[in-house]
Tab-separated table of C-alpha atoms in Angstrom:
chain	number	residue	atom	x	y	z
A	1	UNK	CA	110.001	85.749	82.263
A	2	UNK	CA	111.067	85.355	85.898
A	3	UNK	CA	114.175	87.223	86.944
A	4	UNK	CA	116.182	86.206	89.892
A	5	UNK	CA	118.453	88.551	91.717
A	6	UNK	CA	120.340	89.083	95.015
A	7	UNK	CA	121.145	92.049	97.239
A	8	UNK	CA	124.481	93.504	98.034
A	9	UNK	CA	123.591	94.903	101.478
A	10	UNK	CA	125.177	98.178	102.321
A	11	UNK	CA	126.055	96.922	105.810
A	12	UNK	CA	129.069	95.555	103.865
A	13	UNK	CA	131.836	98.047	103.290
A	14	UNK	CA	131.886	99.590	99.819
A	15	UNK	CA	135.248	97.932	99.042
A	16	UNK	CA	133.525	94.531	99.112
A	17	UNK	CA	131.329	95.432	96.184
A	18	UNK	CA	133.880	94.772	93.467
A	19	UNK	CA	134.418	91.095	94.344
A	20	UNK	CA	130.720	90.419	94.900
A	21	UNK	CA	129.784	92.174	91.543
A	22	UNK	CA	132.322	90.062	89.684
A	23	UNK	CA	131.199	86.942	91.395
A	24	UNK	CA	127.602	87.712	90.339
A	25	UNK	CA	128.658	88.358	86.744
A	26	UNK	CA	130.815	85.222	86.443
A	27	UNK	CA	128.135	83.043	88.174
A	28	UNK	CA	125.517	84.123	85.716
A	29	UNK	CA	123.163	85.914	88.214
A	30	UNK	CA	120.437	87.838	86.456
A	31	UNK	CA	120.539	91.017	88.607
A	32	UNK	CA	122.474	92.450	91.581
A	33	UNK	CA	120.487	94.993	93.623
A	34	UNK	CA	121.871	97.802	95.770
A	35	UNK	CA	120.281	100.143	98.345
A	36	UNK	CA	120.803	103.802	99.063
A	37	UNK	CA	120.056	103.444	102.828
A	38	UNK	CA	121.103	106.291	105.159
A	39	UNK	CA	123.827	106.637	106.068
A	40	UNK	CA	125.608	103.765	104.413
A	41	UNK	CA	126.425	103.909	100.687
A	42	UNK	CA	125.447	105.900	97.609
A	43	UNK	CA	123.130	104.030	95.146
A	44	UNK	CA	124.362	105.761	92.051
A	45	UNK	CA	128.098	105.642	92.829
A	46	UNK	CA	127.848	101.926	93.736
A	47	UNK	CA	125.766	101.081	90.650
A	48	UNK	CA	128.185	102.900	88.362
A	49	UNK	CA	131.171	100.976	89.797
A	50	UNK	CA	129.341	97.598	89.761
A	51	UNK	CA	128.382	98.104	86.069
A	52	UNK	CA	131.903	99.101	85.092
A	53	UNK	CA	133.367	96.072	86.873
A	54	UNK	CA	131.084	93.608	85.070
A	55	UNK	CA	130.198	92.696	81.523
A	56	UNK	CA	126.610	91.373	81.428
A	57	UNK	CA	125.145	91.817	84.895
A	58	UNK	CA	122.126	93.987	85.346
A	59	UNK	CA	122.361	96.214	88.410
A	60	UNK	CA	119.233	97.610	90.191
A	61	UNK	CA	119.063	100.383	92.817
A	62	UNK	CA	116.077	99.938	94.942
A	63	UNK	CA	115.664	102.657	95.962
A	64	UNK	CA	116.814	106.280	95.758
A	65	UNK	CA	114.997	108.409	98.455
A	66	UNK	CA	113.470	111.337	96.632
A	67	UNK	CA	113.494	113.805	99.640
A	68	UNK	CA	117.308	113.767	99.343
A	69	UNK	CA	117.378	114.321	95.614
A	70	UNK	CA	116.570	117.103	93.242
A	71	UNK	CA	114.775	115.500	90.261
A	72	UNK	CA	117.064	117.075	87.708
A	73	UNK	CA	120.081	115.554	89.364
A	74	UNK	CA	118.374	112.167	89.525
A	75	UNK	CA	117.588	112.452	85.821
A	76	UNK	CA	121.205	113.457	85.019
A	77	UNK	CA	122.597	110.490	86.940
A	78	UNK	CA	120.066	108.033	85.558
A	79	UNK	CA	120.617	109.219	81.933
A	80	UNK	CA	124.419	108.850	82.376
A	81	UNK	CA	124.054	105.284	83.639
A	82	UNK	CA	121.689	104.346	80.877
A	83	UNK	CA	124.031	105.772	78.194
A	84	UNK	CA	127.162	104.244	79.615
A	85	UNK	CA	125.581	100.800	80.174
A	86	UNK	CA	122.553	100.439	77.937
A	87	UNK	CA	119.981	98.007	79.154
A	88	UNK	CA	121.861	97.063	82.301
A	89	UNK	CA	120.621	99.625	84.914
A	90	UNK	CA	117.377	99.412	86.837
A	91	UNK	CA	116.546	102.418	89.020
A	92	UNK	CA	113.813	102.809	91.595
A	93	UNK	CA	112.847	105.768	93.712
A	94	UNK	CA	110.732	106.083	96.856
A	95	UNK	CA	109.818	107.918	99.975
A	96	UNK	CA	112.791	107.010	101.965
A	97	UNK	CA	112.637	106.133	105.733
A	98	UNK	CA	110.984	109.134	107.291
A	99	UNK	CA	113.118	109.188	110.379
A	100	UNK	CA	116.223	109.334	108.232
A	101	UNK	CA	114.685	112.052	106.099
A	102	UNK	CA	114.029	114.051	109.268
A	103	UNK	CA	117.693	113.643	110.337
A	104	UNK	CA	118.784	115.208	107.045
A	105	UNK	CA	116.346	118.040	107.198
A	106	UNK	CA	114.586	116.813	104.055
A	107	UNK	CA	111.382	115.290	105.454
A	108	UNK	CA	108.260	116.707	103.709
A	109	UNK	CA	104.708	117.070	104.927
A	110	UNK	CA	103.288	114.961	102.067
A	111	UNK	CA	105.614	112.184	100.931
A	112	UNK	CA	102.987	110.941	98.454
A	113	UNK	CA	102.764	114.297	96.733
A	114	UNK	CA	106.511	114.575	96.476
A	115	UNK	CA	106.868	111.080	95.051
A	116	UNK	CA	104.143	111.753	92.416
A	117	UNK	CA	105.750	115.043	91.334
A	118	UNK	CA	109.193	113.415	91.197
A	119	UNK	CA	108.042	110.450	89.197
A	120	UNK	CA	106.191	112.541	86.588
A	121	UNK	CA	109.096	114.946	86.150
A	122	UNK	CA	111.731	112.189	86.137
A	123	UNK	CA	109.917	110.000	83.539
A	124	UNK	CA	109.379	113.109	81.306
A	125	UNK	CA	113.086	114.177	81.584
A	126	UNK	CA	114.274	110.626	80.708
A	127	UNK	CA	111.865	110.697	77.711
A	128	UNK	CA	113.736	113.594	76.336
A	129	UNK	CA	111.081	116.247	77.201
A	130	UNK	CA	111.667	119.845	78.212
A	131	UNK	CA	109.950	120.150	81.536
A	132	UNK	CA	108.426	123.152	83.216
A	133	UNK	CA	106.450	122.512	86.403
A	134	UNK	CA	105.511	124.398	89.572
A	135	UNK	CA	104.520	121.672	91.978
A	136	UNK	CA	104.347	121.713	95.722
A	137	UNK	CA	107.869	120.320	95.947
A	138	UNK	CA	109.208	119.795	92.400
A	139	UNK	CA	109.876	123.006	90.482
A	140	UNK	CA	111.560	123.079	87.092
A	141	UNK	CA	111.887	125.864	84.556
A	142	UNK	CA	112.442	124.656	80.994
A	143	UNK	CA	114.751	121.831	82.083
A	144	UNK	CA	115.775	119.302	79.474
A	145	UNK	CA	118.742	116.826	79.442
A	146	UNK	CA	121.481	117.588	76.961
A	147	UNK	CA	122.347	113.840	76.910
A	148	UNK	CA	119.083	111.986	77.395
A	149	UNK	CA	119.139	108.193	77.436
A	150	UNK	CA	118.119	106.184	74.389
A	151	UNK	CA	114.295	106.316	74.025
A	152	UNK	CA	113.980	103.552	71.409
A	153	UNK	CA	112.102	101.228	71.737
A	154	UNK	CA	111.085	103.128	74.893
A	155	UNK	CA	112.558	105.433	77.530
A	156	UNK	CA	114.201	103.539	80.444
A	157	UNK	CA	111.845	102.394	83.026
A	158	UNK	CA	111.526	104.147	86.409
A	159	UNK	CA	110.506	101.898	89.305
A	160	UNK	CA	109.081	103.132	92.584
A	161	UNK	CA	109.033	101.514	95.976
A	162	UNK	CA	105.691	101.080	97.856
A	163	UNK	CA	104.155	99.682	100.980
A	164	UNK	CA	100.850	101.400	101.821
A	165	UNK	CA	97.839	101.427	99.574
A	166	UNK	CA	98.064	105.068	98.538
A	167	UNK	CA	101.699	104.638	97.345
A	168	UNK	CA	100.883	101.320	95.685
A	169	UNK	CA	98.191	102.967	93.618
A	170	UNK	CA	100.559	105.776	92.833
A	171	UNK	CA	103.144	103.429	91.473
A	172	UNK	CA	100.607	102.116	89.067
A	173	UNK	CA	99.614	105.572	88.103
A	174	UNK	CA	103.045	107.232	87.701
A	175	UNK	CA	105.796	104.665	87.772
A	176	UNK	CA	106.895	101.992	85.202
A	177	UNK	CA	107.258	99.260	87.824
A	178	UNK	CA	106.937	98.647	91.560
A	179	UNK	CA	109.417	97.448	94.155
A	180	UNK	CA	108.009	95.615	97.190
A	181	UNK	CA	109.891	95.268	100.454
A	182	UNK	CA	111.296	92.176	101.991
A	183	UNK	CA	108.799	90.413	104.140
A	184	UNK	CA	106.005	90.672	101.506
A	185	UNK	CA	103.961	87.517	101.431
A	186	UNK	CA	102.446	85.989	98.358
A	187	UNK	CA	98.946	87.247	99.490
A	188	UNK	CA	100.297	90.735	99.849
A	189	UNK	CA	101.779	90.487	96.357
A	190	UNK	CA	98.327	89.705	95.011
A	191	UNK	CA	96.805	92.609	96.926
A	192	UNK	CA	99.557	94.901	95.644
A	193	UNK	CA	98.796	93.823	92.072
A	194	UNK	CA	95.169	94.870	92.624
A	195	UNK	CA	96.124	98.283	94.004
A	196	UNK	CA	98.626	98.867	91.219
A	197	UNK	CA	95.957	97.929	88.636
A	198	UNK	CA	93.616	100.446	90.154
A	199	UNK	CA	96.241	103.171	89.797
A	200	UNK	CA	96.941	102.297	86.242
A	201	UNK	CA	93.314	102.254	85.351
A	202	UNK	CA	92.770	105.664	86.927
A	203	UNK	CA	95.642	107.026	84.745
A	204	UNK	CA	94.513	105.246	81.604
A	205	UNK	CA	97.720	103.297	81.377
A	206	UNK	CA	97.942	99.910	79.591
A	207	UNK	CA	100.571	97.217	79.162
A	208	UNK	CA	102.508	95.218	81.686
A	209	UNK	CA	103.732	96.715	84.941
A	210	UNK	CA	106.604	94.681	86.378
A	211	UNK	CA	106.874	94.003	90.106
A	212	UNK	CA	110.071	93.365	92.033
A	213	UNK	CA	109.834	91.624	95.407
A	214	UNK	CA	112.600	91.253	97.948
A	215	UNK	CA	112.716	87.789	99.773
A	216	UNK	CA	114.568	87.428	103.074
A	217	UNK	CA	116.741	84.411	102.561
A	218	UNK	CA	119.283	82.450	104.585
A	219	UNK	CA	121.017	79.188	103.835
A	220	UNK	CA	123.818	77.039	105.169
A	221	UNK	CA	124.750	76.370	108.775
A	222	UNK	CA	122.804	78.633	111.142
A	223	UNK	CA	120.658	79.965	108.390
A	224	UNK	CA	117.349	79.407	110.123
A	225	UNK	CA	118.572	81.132	113.276
A	226	UNK	CA	119.974	84.123	111.403
A	227	UNK	CA	116.735	84.534	109.453
A	228	UNK	CA	114.587	84.269	112.596
A	229	UNK	CA	116.698	86.860	114.310
A	230	UNK	CA	116.199	89.306	111.427
A	231	UNK	CA	112.523	88.731	111.085
A	232	UNK	CA	112.067	89.243	114.858
A	233	UNK	CA	114.142	92.413	114.751
A	234	UNK	CA	112.207	93.861	111.843
A	235	UNK	CA	108.768	92.557	112.731
A	236	UNK	CA	108.341	91.173	109.317
A	237	UNK	CA	106.457	87.854	108.789
A	238	UNK	CA	107.937	86.271	105.690
A	239	UNK	CA	111.228	84.810	104.634
A	240	UNK	CA	112.765	81.429	103.750
A	241	UNK	CA	115.693	79.468	105.169
A	242	UNK	CA	117.031	76.189	103.883
A	243	UNK	CA	118.577	74.603	100.727
A	244	UNK	CA	118.039	75.625	97.147
A	245	UNK	CA	114.802	73.614	96.715
A	246	UNK	CA	113.145	75.401	99.660
A	247	UNK	CA	114.228	78.856	98.451
A	248	UNK	CA	113.093	78.063	94.881
A	249	UNK	CA	109.685	77.016	96.213
A	250	UNK	CA	109.369	80.363	98.028
A	251	UNK	CA	110.466	82.203	94.935
A	252	UNK	CA	107.828	80.408	92.842
A	253	UNK	CA	105.114	81.196	95.314
A	254	UNK	CA	105.829	84.924	94.877
A	255	UNK	CA	106.040	84.542	91.077
A	256	UNK	CA	102.657	82.819	90.987
A	257	UNK	CA	101.203	85.695	93.132
A	258	UNK	CA	102.361	88.228	90.563
A	259	UNK	CA	106.115	88.970	90.986
A	260	UNK	CA	108.263	89.372	87.884
A	261	UNK	CA	111.551	89.662	89.675
A	262	UNK	CA	112.431	88.098	93.024
A	263	UNK	CA	115.571	89.443	94.787
A	264	UNK	CA	117.037	87.253	97.502
A	265	UNK	CA	117.991	89.409	100.491
A	266	UNK	CA	120.602	87.837	102.719
A	267	UNK	CA	120.728	88.588	106.424
A	268	UNK	CA	122.961	91.451	107.513
A	269	UNK	CA	125.280	88.931	109.187
A	270	UNK	CA	125.516	86.564	106.211
A	271	UNK	CA	128.911	84.974	106.759
A	272	UNK	CA	129.737	84.385	103.051
A	273	UNK	CA	128.312	86.978	100.682
A	274	UNK	CA	130.068	85.673	97.660
A	275	UNK	CA	128.856	82.148	98.526
A	276	UNK	CA	125.339	83.520	98.799
A	277	UNK	CA	125.600	84.910	95.252
A	278	UNK	CA	126.855	81.646	93.856
A	279	UNK	CA	124.110	79.788	95.714
A	280	UNK	CA	121.460	82.029	94.157
A	281	UNK	CA	122.862	81.784	90.633
A	282	UNK	CA	124.080	78.107	90.553
A	283	UNK	CA	121.666	76.332	92.857
A	284	UNK	CA	118.424	78.296	93.162
A	285	UNK	CA	118.157	79.692	89.651
A	286	UNK	CA	118.025	76.375	87.805
A	287	UNK	CA	115.082	75.362	89.944
A	288	UNK	CA	112.991	78.448	89.142
A	289	UNK	CA	110.802	78.111	86.013
A	290	UNK	CA	111.717	80.805	83.381
A	291	UNK	CA	108.744	80.510	81.117
A	292	UNK	CA	106.822	83.691	80.002
């Protein structure tokens, strides 16, 4: 079933989150997504607050940069969220922006190796296992969570962000879902699906692997100009500006290419963040087919 979400961009001050999360909950938005971008806002602290302020809204964090995080701490925080708010948290991890990682002294020589080790250990810990591992970067000695999350019908999913082919294959191999960045075109979603499938096949994994895609979106007066400025600044090729019908068409194109969740990403200078949430939930969502 197609899931539609929207981003609370961390360029907004943290104190804006409460009103936007409540607006999303009241408007019937499927999911609100948060980022742990350096050096703006914490993904876990923000997610915990947004979940506590709302009743039904699912909250995603896409993504937590693993160079900044010991995997045991990530597992503890994830397990706490999943126990406090069952079925409402979606967490993703990733390489992080390498320049930012260098600024914090946490950049590693092999980001792919670190992400693989982190994913394998994190998923095992969230499955209730006791983990001992001596990897290149991840080292654990008989670590197990005292309060693991519910594992029935399955442990909570761990998503991973990906751009390049190696990481795309890795998400198929070692993650439970993949997050694709804003600017991803439908053709790139199809190619990503192929790479993810290759990774899953190499690991002998079966079943559905959900894909989340961010979509640069602008609407209302000046929307096209704001979108063009952001795409020009980031060098990304793909986004949509216009009324609900145009946005829904762009969402559907990504869904047909293989996306399960499309998350509308407003421009950093969106003049009405609450209005953008209501636009997504009340105007775009009814135009997006929700069939399996």
